[in-house]
Amino acid sequence: MSKINWKPGNMIYPLPAVLVTCGNCKDNYNIITIAWTGTICTNPPMTYISVRPSRHSYNIIEETKEFVINLSCEKLVRAVDYCGVKSGRDIDKFKEMNLTIEKAREVEAPLIAESPVNIECKVKEIIKLGSHDMFMAEVVAVNADEKYLDNNNKFHLDKSNPICYSHGTYFGLGKKLGTFGYSVAKKSTKNKRSRK
């Protein structure tokens, strides 16, 4: 198998495509689509988003030191795209995309009610990197839509039809391939997991 050599670049795909909300009052609420996001620590729970300084949301997050990561799903894919290409300087994205503002528990930034999971975050550090600056944040609350809980209170995010982003294209996630640890599980455990 031969491979070609490309110049250095980010080839870590697919990525989540999330709707990040920010602002501390209705006059400055905004939504920005972010793909540069992820987990950076389990305990304390920490995450990050990387944002270009030229983006309208950048100054809002820098000033308020808060944001909410709203996970996206297939029914939100148009809003995910729209909120990534339109600027909140010019329009109210909540209104344009018919998204419902919901009050957060620990931050002043709003939640998107239609999102299956809303992750409330408080910025701990801003790292200036180059094209993007990284907002490192502590997760202070997680809000999950109870319609994705089963009778044992297990949360099934897959039932919300989550999406991802790869090289300019949005995708659904497709079929389940395995669960964490399945490659080393004993046969009786594998059989139990496959029945779930």
Short mmCIF file of C-alpha atoms in Angstrom, two decimals:
data_model
loop_
_atom_site.label_atom_id
_atom_site.label_comp_id
_atom_site.label_asym_id
_atom_site.label_seq_id
_atom_site.Cartn_x
_atom_site.Cartn_y
_atom_site.Cartn_z
CA MET A 1 0.00 0.00 0.00
CA SER A 2 1.47 3.36 -0.99
CA LYS A 3 0.67 6.67 0.69
CA ILE A 4 1.24 10.20 -0.48
CA ASN A 5 2.75 12.85 1.74
CA TRP A 6 0.76 16.03 2.37
CA LYS A 7 1.81 19.25 4.08
CA PRO A 8 1.09 19.35 7.84
CA GLY A 9 -2.59 19.90 8.59
CA ASN A 10 -5.48 18.73 10.73
CA MET A 11 -6.70 15.39 9.46
CA ILE A 12 -8.43 14.21 12.64
CA TYR A 13 -11.87 13.44 11.21
CA PRO A 14 -14.73 12.89 11.74
CA LEU A 15 -15.48 15.47 14.41
CA PRO A 16 -18.58 16.47 16.35
CA ALA A 17 -20.40 19.43 14.84
CA VAL A 18 -21.93 21.23 17.82
CA LEU A 19 -23.96 24.37 18.36
CA VAL A 20 -22.27 26.57 20.95
CA THR A 21 -24.45 29.19 22.59
CA CYS A 22 -23.14 32.25 24.37
CA GLY A 23 -24.26 35.57 25.82
CA ASN A 24 -25.60 36.77 29.15
CA CYS A 25 -28.82 38.46 28.05
CA LYS A 26 -31.29 38.13 25.19
CA ASP A 27 -29.71 41.11 23.40
CA ASN A 28 -26.38 39.33 22.95
CA TYR A 29 -27.39 35.66 22.77
CA ASN A 30 -25.68 33.96 19.84
CA ILE A 31 -25.02 30.54 18.33
CA ILE A 32 -21.79 29.48 16.64
CA THR A 33 -21.13 26.12 15.01
CA ILE A 34 -17.94 24.52 16.28
CA ALA A 35 -16.12 21.37 15.14
CA TRP A 36 -12.89 22.04 17.07
CA THR A 37 -14.12 20.72 20.41
CA GLY A 38 -13.63 17.75 22.68
CA THR A 39 -12.81 16.34 26.10
CA ILE A 40 -9.54 17.35 27.77
CA CYS A 41 -10.01 16.00 31.31
CA THR A 42 -12.36 13.64 33.16
CA ASN A 43 -11.87 14.84 36.72
CA PRO A 44 -12.53 17.72 36.94
CA PRO A 45 -14.65 17.46 33.80
CA MET A 46 -13.11 19.82 31.25
CA THR A 47 -13.66 20.54 27.59
CA TYR A 48 -12.58 23.10 25.02
CA ILE A 49 -13.71 24.96 21.96
CA SER A 50 -11.37 26.66 19.49
CA VAL A 51 -12.69 29.86 17.92
CA ARG A 52 -11.26 32.33 15.41
CA PRO A 53 -10.83 35.77 17.04
CA SER A 54 -12.70 37.34 14.10
CA ARG A 55 -15.91 35.49 14.93
CA HIS A 56 -18.74 37.43 16.58
CA SER A 57 -19.04 34.88 19.42
CA TYR A 58 -15.37 35.21 20.32
CA ASN A 59 -15.73 38.54 22.12
CA ILE A 60 -18.93 37.44 23.84
CA ILE A 61 -17.28 34.31 25.26
CA GLU A 62 -14.10 36.19 26.13
CA GLU A 63 -16.15 38.75 28.09
CA THR A 64 -18.67 36.44 29.81
CA LYS A 65 -16.29 33.47 30.32
CA GLU A 66 -19.20 31.09 29.72
CA PHE A 67 -20.72 29.03 26.92
CA VAL A 68 -22.92 25.98 26.34
CA ILE A 69 -22.07 23.09 24.02
CA ASN A 70 -25.36 21.87 22.52
CA LEU A 71 -24.94 18.47 20.89
CA SER A 72 -26.44 18.24 17.44
CA CYS A 73 -28.50 15.62 15.66
CA GLU A 74 -29.97 15.00 12.23
CA LYS A 75 -33.02 17.20 12.85
CA LEU A 76 -30.65 20.11 13.65
CA VAL A 77 -28.27 19.67 10.70
CA ARG A 78 -29.64 22.67 8.78
CA ALA A 79 -29.21 24.88 11.86
CA VAL A 80 -25.69 23.51 12.35
CA ASP A 81 -24.74 24.57 8.85
CA TYR A 82 -26.59 27.90 8.97
CA CYS A 83 -25.09 28.95 12.30
CA GLY A 84 -21.63 28.19 10.93
CA VAL A 85 -21.92 30.40 7.85
CA LYS A 86 -24.08 33.30 9.09
CA SER A 87 -22.88 35.92 11.57
CA GLY A 88 -24.77 36.85 14.71
CA ARG A 89 -23.69 40.44 14.10
CA ASP A 90 -26.39 40.61 11.45
CA ILE A 91 -29.16 38.25 12.52
CA ASP A 92 -30.83 36.47 15.43
CA LYS A 93 -29.95 32.83 14.75
CA PHE A 94 -32.45 31.52 17.31
CA LYS A 95 -35.24 33.28 15.44
CA GLU A 96 -34.01 32.40 11.94
CA MET A 97 -33.67 28.68 12.78
CA ASN A 98 -36.80 28.48 15.00
CA LEU A 99 -34.73 27.28 17.95
CA THR A 100 -36.09 27.51 21.47
CA ILE A 101 -34.12 29.36 24.15
CA GLU A 102 -34.02 27.50 27.45
CA LYS A 103 -32.56 28.79 30.72
CA ALA A 104 -29.36 27.10 31.92
CA ARG A 105 -28.80 25.99 35.52
CA GLU A 106 -25.27 27.28 36.18
CA VAL A 107 -24.42 29.78 33.44
CA GLU A 108 -26.17 32.75 31.87
CA ALA A 109 -25.64 31.52 28.31
CA PRO A 110 -28.82 29.90 26.95
CA LEU A 111 -29.49 26.27 26.11
CA ILE A 112 -31.03 25.11 22.84
CA ALA A 113 -34.13 23.15 23.87
CA GLU A 114 -34.08 21.02 20.69
CA SER A 115 -30.59 19.68 21.46
CA PRO A 116 -30.47 16.23 23.11
CA VAL A 117 -27.63 17.27 25.46
CA ASN A 118 -26.56 20.72 26.68
CA ILE A 119 -23.15 21.02 28.38
CA GLU A 120 -22.75 24.18 30.48
CA CYS A 121 -19.18 25.45 30.65
CA LYS A 122 -17.17 28.11 32.47
CA VAL A 123 -13.93 29.27 30.86
CA LYS A 124 -10.78 28.66 32.91
CA GLU A 125 -8.14 29.73 30.41
CA ILE A 126 -7.84 31.19 26.91
CA ILE A 127 -4.84 29.95 24.96
CA LYS A 128 -3.83 31.98 21.91
CA LEU A 129 -2.65 29.51 19.28
CA GLY A 130 -2.71 31.11 15.82
CA SER A 131 -5.72 30.97 13.52
CA HIS A 132 -7.85 29.89 16.51
CA ASP A 133 -7.75 30.52 20.24
CA MET A 134 -8.66 27.69 22.61
CA PHE A 135 -11.20 28.32 25.37
CA MET A 136 -10.46 25.68 28.02
CA ALA A 137 -13.48 25.28 30.26
CA GLU A 138 -14.83 23.36 33.20
CA VAL A 139 -18.13 21.55 32.72
CA VAL A 140 -20.46 22.84 35.45
CA ALA A 141 -23.73 21.16 34.41
CA VAL A 142 -25.06 18.67 31.87
CA ASN A 143 -28.70 18.66 30.74
CA ALA A 144 -29.97 15.54 28.96
CA ASP A 145 -33.32 15.07 27.26
CA GLU A 146 -35.12 12.42 29.32
CA LYS A 147 -36.86 10.99 26.27
CA TYR A 148 -33.57 9.21 25.48
CA LEU A 149 -33.50 7.41 28.85
CA ASP A 150 -34.57 3.79 28.98
CA ASN A 151 -36.38 2.06 31.88
CA ASN A 152 -33.03 1.56 33.66
CA ASN A 153 -32.16 5.26 33.31
CA LYS A 154 -29.46 4.49 30.74
CA PHE A 155 -29.04 7.35 28.29
CA HIS A 156 -29.15 6.45 24.57
CA LEU A 157 -27.66 9.36 22.64
CA ASP A 158 -27.75 7.20 19.50
CA LYS A 159 -31.55 7.42 19.53
CA SER A 160 -31.26 11.17 18.87
CA ASN A 161 -29.46 10.44 15.56
CA PRO A 162 -26.28 12.43 16.28
CA ILE A 163 -24.20 13.85 13.44
CA CYS A 164 -20.53 14.40 12.74
CA TYR A 165 -18.50 16.53 10.35
CA SER A 166 -15.76 15.37 7.97
CA HIS A 167 -13.99 17.43 5.32
CA GLY A 168 -16.88 19.84 4.74
CA THR A 169 -19.65 17.23 4.89
CA TYR A 170 -22.15 16.30 7.63
CA PHE A 171 -22.84 12.62 8.28
CA GLY A 172 -25.11 10.51 10.44
CA LEU A 173 -23.29 7.98 12.62
CA GLY A 174 -24.48 4.70 11.12
CA LYS A 175 -24.48 1.27 12.74
CA LYS A 176 -23.07 0.19 16.09
CA LEU A 177 -19.75 -1.67 15.74
CA GLY A 178 -18.97 -2.59 19.34
CA THR A 179 -18.86 -1.30 22.91
CA PHE A 180 -15.90 -0.18 24.98
CA GLY A 181 -13.85 -3.20 26.05
CA TYR A 182 -15.54 -5.70 23.72
CA SER A 183 -12.20 -6.75 22.18
CA VAL A 184 -10.92 -8.15 25.49
CA ALA A 185 -14.20 -9.22 27.10
CA LYS A 186 -14.73 -12.85 28.09
CA LYS A 187 -17.11 -14.79 25.90
CA SER A 188 -20.02 -14.79 28.40
CA THR A 189 -19.73 -11.00 28.76
CA LYS A 190 -19.63 -10.58 24.98
CA ASN A 191 -22.86 -12.57 24.64
CA LYS A 192 -24.59 -10.41 27.26
CA ARG A 193 -23.43 -7.21 25.54
CA SER A 194 -24.53 -8.37 22.11
CA ARG A 195 -28.06 -8.98 23.45
CA LYS A 196 -28.40 -5.38 24.68
#
